[in-house]
Amino acid sequence: QSVLTQPPSASGTPGQRVTISCSGSSSNIGSNTVNWYQQLPGTAPKLLIYSNNQRPSGVPDRFSGSKSGTSASLAISGLQSEDEADYYCTAWDDSLNGYYVFGTGTKVTVL
Amino acid sequence: QVQLQESGPGLMKPSETLSLTCTVSGGSISSSYWSWIRQPPGKGLEWIGYISDTGSTNSNPSLKSRVTISGDTSKNQFSLKLRSVTAADTAFYYCAREDYDYSGGYFQHWGQGTLVTVSS
């Protein structure tokens, strides 16, 4: 079964830029759009980026997404303490009858 | 504003059937797609499956043989049944609405989640 690969951790000091990668395959990221979710401790995931690079209303423009081929990235610029959270990418996978696959998750620490 | 609320037993024994219900307010389950997603404590997210606005369903190949998702439009609820649970099914279970734009779907509205523990 497919899964999207993310680095387990990333960190930065306040104000720095942090980038998280998400690697997939031709049946998921290579064929469909990527969404990103932020999960604060003890809470449900929150939609951060959809359709590769779109921000829902209310999400700061410090968060940006991109996609190239079978990989995607989430960038956080001007890192803030409240950005310390887990981040997950996800995409639809076209194999079998189709299903959503999630990334392995990245814990972002603000030093 | 769409709101979703999961409900169901918090503790189960191995081999039992997990039954969860998601009650939706501020929107109709007869529109959009509605999913179940789970997360073992301290681990990542796993999509379980969805029920569509027309009542069709689809589920994760890894769980398909054990999963049934159904909807009750009169109560504006949809439900998950997971058969023959084991300790590996211990997780926070979330329900979510799938929204769409021209390029694909995404989960913007989530329930708060409910923890289901499987233990003898």
mmCIF file of C-alpha atoms in Angstrom:
data_model
loop_
_atom_site.group_PDB
_atom_site.id
_atom_site.type_symbol
_atom_site.label_atom_id
_atom_site.label_comp_id
_atom_site.label_asym_id
_atom_site.label_seq_id
_atom_site.Cartn_x
_atom_site.Cartn_y
_atom_site.Cartn_z
ATOM 1 C CA GLN A 1 0.000 0.000 0.000
ATOM 2 C CA SER A 2 1.216 3.471 -0.856
ATOM 3 C CA VAL A 3 2.319 5.987 1.732
ATOM 4 C CA LEU A 4 3.858 9.400 1.341
ATOM 5 C CA THR A 5 7.308 9.908 2.848
ATOM 6 C CA GLN A 6 8.128 12.908 5.025
ATOM 7 C CA PRO A 7 11.122 13.647 7.245
ATOM 8 C CA PRO A 8 10.248 12.791 10.855
ATOM 9 C CA SER A 9 11.384 16.155 12.166
ATOM 10 C CA ALA A 10 12.318 19.705 11.237
ATOM 11 C CA SER A 11 13.305 22.659 13.345
ATOM 12 C CA GLY A 12 14.212 26.319 13.245
ATOM 13 C CA THR A 13 14.514 29.428 15.330
ATOM 14 C CA PRO A 14 11.845 32.107 15.330
ATOM 15 C CA GLY A 15 11.844 34.028 12.073
ATOM 16 C CA GLN A 16 13.611 31.307 10.094
ATOM 17 C CA ARG A 17 12.234 29.461 7.079
ATOM 18 C CA VAL A 18 11.518 25.750 7.391
ATOM 19 C CA THR A 19 10.694 23.417 4.514
ATOM 20 C CA ILE A 20 9.052 19.991 4.732
ATOM 21 C CA SER A 21 9.204 17.542 1.846
ATOM 22 C CA CYS A 22 6.626 14.941 0.848
ATOM 23 C CA SER A 23 7.618 12.197 -1.572
ATOM 24 C CA GLY A 24 5.120 9.996 -3.372
ATOM 25 C CA SER A 25 4.651 8.213 -6.666
ATOM 26 C CA SER A 26 3.030 8.539 -10.056
ATOM 27 C CA SER A 27 -0.251 7.117 -8.748
ATOM 28 C CA ASN A 28 -0.708 9.735 -6.041
ATOM 29 C CA ILE A 29 1.253 13.009 -6.062
ATOM 30 C CA GLY A 30 2.193 12.529 -9.700
ATOM 31 C CA SER A 31 -1.487 12.395 -10.694
ATOM 32 C CA ASN A 32 -3.401 14.377 -8.078
ATOM 33 C CA THR A 33 -3.239 17.480 -5.952
ATOM 34 C CA VAL A 34 -1.575 17.622 -2.545
ATOM 35 C CA ASN A 35 -3.069 18.922 0.672
ATOM 36 C CA TRP A 36 -1.293 19.759 3.917
ATOM 37 C CA TYR A 37 -2.633 19.561 7.473
ATOM 38 C CA GLN A 38 -1.336 21.013 10.723
ATOM 39 C CA GLN A 39 -2.051 19.135 13.944
ATOM 40 C CA LEU A 40 -1.488 20.839 17.270
ATOM 41 C CA PRO A 41 -1.147 18.560 20.322
ATOM 42 C CA GLY A 42 -4.444 17.043 21.398
ATOM 43 C CA THR A 43 -6.454 18.505 18.538
ATOM 44 C CA ALA A 44 -7.897 17.413 15.212
ATOM 45 C CA PRO A 45 -5.887 18.138 12.068
ATOM 46 C CA LYS A 46 -6.479 21.531 10.461
ATOM 47 C CA LEU A 47 -6.379 22.144 6.708
ATOM 48 C CA LEU A 48 -3.357 24.305 5.934
ATOM 49 C CA ILE A 49 -2.871 24.057 2.157
ATOM 50 C CA TYR A 50 -5.137 22.521 -0.493
ATOM 51 C CA SER A 51 -4.777 21.945 -4.210
ATOM 52 C CA ASN A 52 -0.973 22.080 -3.927
ATOM 53 C CA ASN A 53 -0.664 25.756 -3.089
ATOM 54 C CA GLN A 54 -3.990 27.257 -1.995
ATOM 55 C CA ARG A 55 -4.507 28.621 1.503
ATOM 56 C CA PRO A 56 -7.932 28.436 3.155
ATOM 57 C CA SER A 57 -9.275 31.648 4.591
ATOM 58 C CA GLY A 58 -7.548 32.459 7.858
ATOM 59 C CA VAL A 59 -4.283 30.633 7.179
ATOM 60 C CA PRO A 60 -1.353 33.078 7.297
ATOM 61 C CA ASP A 61 0.574 33.659 4.087
ATOM 62 C CA ARG A 62 3.693 32.477 5.924
ATOM 63 C CA PHE A 63 2.567 29.006 4.854
ATOM 64 C CA SER A 64 3.056 28.038 1.232
ATOM 65 C CA GLY A 65 2.911 24.832 -0.770
ATOM 66 C CA SER A 66 4.367 23.605 -4.023
ATOM 67 C CA LYS A 67 4.441 20.431 -6.107
ATOM 68 C CA SER A 68 6.796 19.097 -8.744
ATOM 69 C CA GLY A 69 6.462 15.682 -10.303
ATOM 70 C CA THR A 70 5.969 13.098 -7.561
ATOM 71 C CA SER A 71 7.067 15.364 -4.704
ATOM 72 C CA ALA A 72 5.595 18.277 -2.803
ATOM 73 C CA SER A 73 6.843 20.754 -0.231
ATOM 74 C CA LEU A 74 5.455 22.889 2.535
ATOM 75 C CA ALA A 75 7.354 26.018 3.509
ATOM 76 C CA ILE A 76 6.910 28.007 6.683
ATOM 77 C CA SER A 77 8.565 31.395 6.516
ATOM 78 C CA GLY A 78 8.966 33.657 9.515
ATOM 79 C CA LEU A 79 8.648 30.685 11.869
ATOM 80 C CA GLN A 80 6.661 31.411 15.034
ATOM 81 C CA SER A 81 6.353 29.517 18.311
ATOM 82 C CA GLU A 82 2.725 28.661 17.561
ATOM 83 C CA ASP A 83 3.846 26.793 14.436
ATOM 84 C CA GLU A 84 5.244 24.009 16.610
ATOM 85 C CA ALA A 85 3.055 21.095 15.542
ATOM 86 C CA ASP A 86 2.861 17.961 13.419
ATOM 87 C CA TYR A 87 2.394 18.422 9.675
ATOM 88 C CA TYR A 88 0.953 15.856 7.254
ATOM 89 C CA CYS A 89 0.712 15.815 3.474
ATOM 90 C CA THR A 90 -1.978 13.822 1.684
ATOM 91 C CA ALA A 91 -3.060 12.984 -1.827
ATOM 92 C CA TRP A 92 -5.533 10.729 -3.587
ATOM 93 C CA ASP A 93 -3.986 7.534 -4.929
ATOM 94 C CA ASP A 94 -5.440 6.218 -8.178
ATOM 95 C CA SER A 95 -4.428 2.578 -7.652
ATOM 96 C CA LEU A 96 -7.010 -0.145 -6.979
ATOM 97 C CA ASN A 97 -10.348 1.674 -6.478
ATOM 98 C CA GLY A 98 -8.616 4.825 -5.299
ATOM 99 C CA TYR A 99 -7.990 5.946 -1.759
ATOM 100 C CA TYR A 100 -6.379 8.764 0.201
ATOM 101 C CA VAL A 101 -2.810 8.281 1.357
ATOM 102 C CA PHE A 102 -1.249 10.359 4.106
ATOM 103 C CA GLY A 103 2.349 11.288 4.697
ATOM 104 C CA THR A 104 4.295 9.840 7.586
ATOM 105 C CA GLY A 105 4.191 13.190 9.371
ATOM 106 C CA THR A 106 6.803 15.796 10.348
ATOM 107 C CA LYS A 107 7.200 17.241 13.807
ATOM 108 C CA VAL A 108 8.242 20.899 13.598
ATOM 109 C CA THR A 109 10.076 22.252 16.633
ATOM 110 C CA VAL A 110 10.678 25.932 17.220
ATOM 111 C CA LEU A 111 14.022 26.258 18.980
ATOM 112 C CA GLN B 1 -20.691 26.536 9.750
ATOM 113 C CA VAL B 2 -20.463 22.763 9.419
ATOM 114 C CA GLN B 3 -19.893 20.867 12.644
ATOM 115 C CA LEU B 4 -19.208 17.157 13.059
ATOM 116 C CA GLN B 5 -19.360 15.122 16.263
ATOM 117 C CA GLU B 6 -18.234 11.530 16.680
ATOM 118 C CA SER B 7 -19.873 9.226 19.190
ATOM 119 C CA GLY B 8 -19.366 5.623 20.220
ATOM 120 C CA PRO B 9 -17.881 3.331 22.839
ATOM 121 C CA GLY B 10 -14.463 4.235 24.147
ATOM 122 C CA LEU B 11 -13.438 0.722 25.172
ATOM 123 C CA MET B 12 -13.849 -2.531 23.302
ATOM 124 C CA LYS B 13 -12.642 -6.121 23.481
ATOM 125 C CA PRO B 14 -10.733 -7.916 20.719
ATOM 126 C CA SER B 15 -12.906 -9.566 18.036
ATOM 127 C CA GLU B 16 -15.833 -7.197 18.644
ATOM 128 C CA THR B 17 -17.291 -4.845 16.028
ATOM 129 C CA LEU B 18 -16.479 -1.163 16.422
ATOM 130 C CA SER B 19 -19.465 1.100 15.738
ATOM 131 C CA LEU B 20 -19.107 4.868 15.505
ATOM 132 C CA THR B 21 -21.555 7.564 14.431
ATOM 133 C CA CYS B 22 -20.833 11.047 13.133
ATOM 134 C CA THR B 23 -23.597 13.612 13.615
ATOM 135 C CA VAL B 24 -23.477 16.514 11.179
ATOM 136 C CA SER B 25 -24.933 19.964 11.758
ATOM 137 C CA GLY B 26 -24.831 22.995 9.502
ATOM 138 C CA GLY B 27 -24.763 20.856 6.385
ATOM 139 C CA SER B 28 -26.483 17.877 4.785
ATOM 140 C CA ILE B 29 -24.882 14.470 4.288
ATOM 141 C CA SER B 30 -26.826 14.380 1.021
ATOM 142 C CA SER B 31 -24.266 16.787 -0.340
ATOM 143 C CA SER B 32 -20.509 16.232 -0.486
ATOM 144 C CA TYR B 33 -18.501 13.210 0.601
ATOM 145 C CA TRP B 34 -18.017 12.181 4.232
ATOM 146 C CA SER B 35 -14.962 10.306 5.472
ATOM 147 C CA TRP B 36 -13.619 8.434 8.461
ATOM 148 C CA ILE B 37 -9.934 8.906 9.331
ATOM 149 C CA ARG B 38 -8.042 7.387 12.247
ATOM 150 C CA GLN B 39 -4.819 7.986 14.139
ATOM 151 C CA PRO B 40 -3.226 5.545 16.590
ATOM 152 C CA PRO B 41 -1.911 7.436 19.638
ATOM 153 C CA GLY B 42 1.426 9.010 18.795
ATOM 154 C CA LYS B 43 1.278 7.858 15.169
ATOM 155 C CA GLY B 44 0.178 9.133 11.773
ATOM 156 C CA LEU B 45 -3.152 9.509 10.015
ATOM 157 C CA GLU B 46 -4.903 6.767 8.021
ATOM 158 C CA TRP B 47 -7.915 7.267 5.763
ATOM 159 C CA ILE B 48 -10.544 4.612 6.424
ATOM 160 C CA GLY B 49 -13.177 5.375 3.801
ATOM 161 C CA TYR B 50 -16.028 7.579 2.657
ATOM 162 C CA ILE B 51 -19.718 7.651 1.869
ATOM 163 C CA SER B 52 -20.737 9.897 -0.999
ATOM 164 C CA ASP B 53 -23.705 12.205 -1.427
ATOM 165 C CA THR B 54 -25.447 9.439 -3.373
ATOM 166 C CA GLY B 55 -24.679 6.783 -0.772
ATOM 167 C CA SER B 56 -21.870 5.025 -2.594
ATOM 168 C CA THR B 57 -18.893 4.003 -0.482
ATOM 169 C CA ASN B 58 -15.202 3.361 -0.869
ATOM 170 C CA SER B 59 -12.611 2.323 1.662
ATOM 171 C CA ASN B 60 -8.896 1.868 2.184
ATOM 172 C CA PRO B 61 -7.743 -1.390 0.578
ATOM 173 C CA SER B 62 -5.978 -2.323 3.817
ATOM 174 C CA LEU B 63 -9.283 -2.227 5.735
ATOM 175 C CA LYS B 64 -11.854 -2.920 3.022
ATOM 176 C CA SER B 65 -12.669 -6.461 4.158
ATOM 177 C CA ARG B 66 -13.619 -5.250 7.661
ATOM 178 C CA VAL B 67 -15.229 -1.850 6.985
ATOM 179 C CA THR B 68 -18.825 -0.823 6.385
ATOM 180 C CA ILE B 69 -19.794 2.839 6.065
ATOM 181 C CA SER B 70 -23.456 3.853 5.951
ATOM 182 C CA GLY B 71 -25.569 6.993 6.136
ATOM 183 C CA ASP B 72 -28.900 8.006 7.663
ATOM 184 C CA THR B 73 -30.217 11.107 5.930
ATOM 185 C CA SER B 74 -33.200 11.373 8.299
ATOM 186 C CA LYS B 75 -30.801 11.897 11.208
ATOM 187 C CA ASN B 76 -28.071 13.583 9.140
ATOM 188 C CA GLN B 77 -25.589 11.026 10.431
ATOM 189 C CA PHE B 78 -23.127 8.610 8.920
ATOM 190 C CA SER B 79 -21.597 5.600 10.596
ATOM 191 C CA LEU B 80 -18.572 3.332 10.604
ATOM 192 C CA LYS B 81 -18.497 -0.348 11.448
ATOM 193 C CA LEU B 82 -15.129 -2.099 11.752
ATOM 194 C CA ARG B 83 -15.312 -5.827 12.342
ATOM 195 C CA SER B 84 -12.997 -8.121 14.273
ATOM 196 C CA VAL B 85 -11.009 -5.408 16.003
ATOM 197 C CA THR B 86 -7.594 -5.992 17.538
ATOM 198 C CA ALA B 87 -5.276 -3.852 19.632
ATOM 199 C CA ALA B 88 -3.931 -2.443 16.353
ATOM 200 C CA ASP B 89 -7.285 -0.717 15.841
ATOM 201 C CA THR B 90 -6.790 1.384 18.973
ATOM 202 C CA ALA B 91 -6.865 4.949 17.680
ATOM 203 C CA PHE B 92 -8.479 8.339 17.639
ATOM 204 C CA TYR B 93 -11.260 8.167 15.061
ATOM 205 C CA TYR B 94 -12.213 11.336 13.196
ATOM 206 C CA CYS B 95 -15.070 12.053 10.833
ATOM 207 C CA ALA B 96 -14.560 14.728 8.189
ATOM 208 C CA ARG B 97 -16.291 16.372 5.259
ATOM 209 C CA GLU B 98 -14.544 16.346 1.908
ATOM 210 C CA ASP B 99 -14.788 19.611 0.001
ATOM 211 C CA TYR B 100 -13.759 20.080 -3.621
ATOM 212 C CA ASP B 101 -12.461 22.632 -6.038
ATOM 213 C CA TYR B 102 -11.768 22.137 -9.743
ATOM 214 C CA SER B 103 -8.606 20.152 -9.041
ATOM 215 C CA GLY B 104 -9.400 17.818 -6.188
ATOM 216 C CA GLY B 105 -10.739 17.148 -2.719
ATOM 217 C CA TYR B 106 -9.608 18.138 0.749
ATOM 218 C CA PHE B 107 -10.804 17.850 4.361
ATOM 219 C CA GLN B 108 -11.622 21.285 5.738
ATOM 220 C CA HIS B 109 -14.157 20.253 8.365
ATOM 221 C CA TRP B 110 -13.286 17.665 11.014
ATOM 222 C CA GLY B 111 -14.889 16.333 14.144
ATOM 223 C CA GLN B 112 -12.959 16.597 17.405
ATOM 224 C CA GLY B 113 -12.190 12.882 17.333
ATOM 225 C CA THR B 114 -12.987 10.041 19.690
ATOM 226 C CA LEU B 115 -10.525 7.589 21.216
ATOM 227 C CA VAL B 116 -11.362 3.922 20.849
ATOM 228 C CA THR B 117 -9.257 1.511 22.875
ATOM 229 C CA VAL B 118 -9.249 -2.215 22.149
ATOM 230 C CA SER B 119 -8.138 -4.234 25.138
ATOM 231 C CA SER B 120 -8.993 -7.529 26.764
#
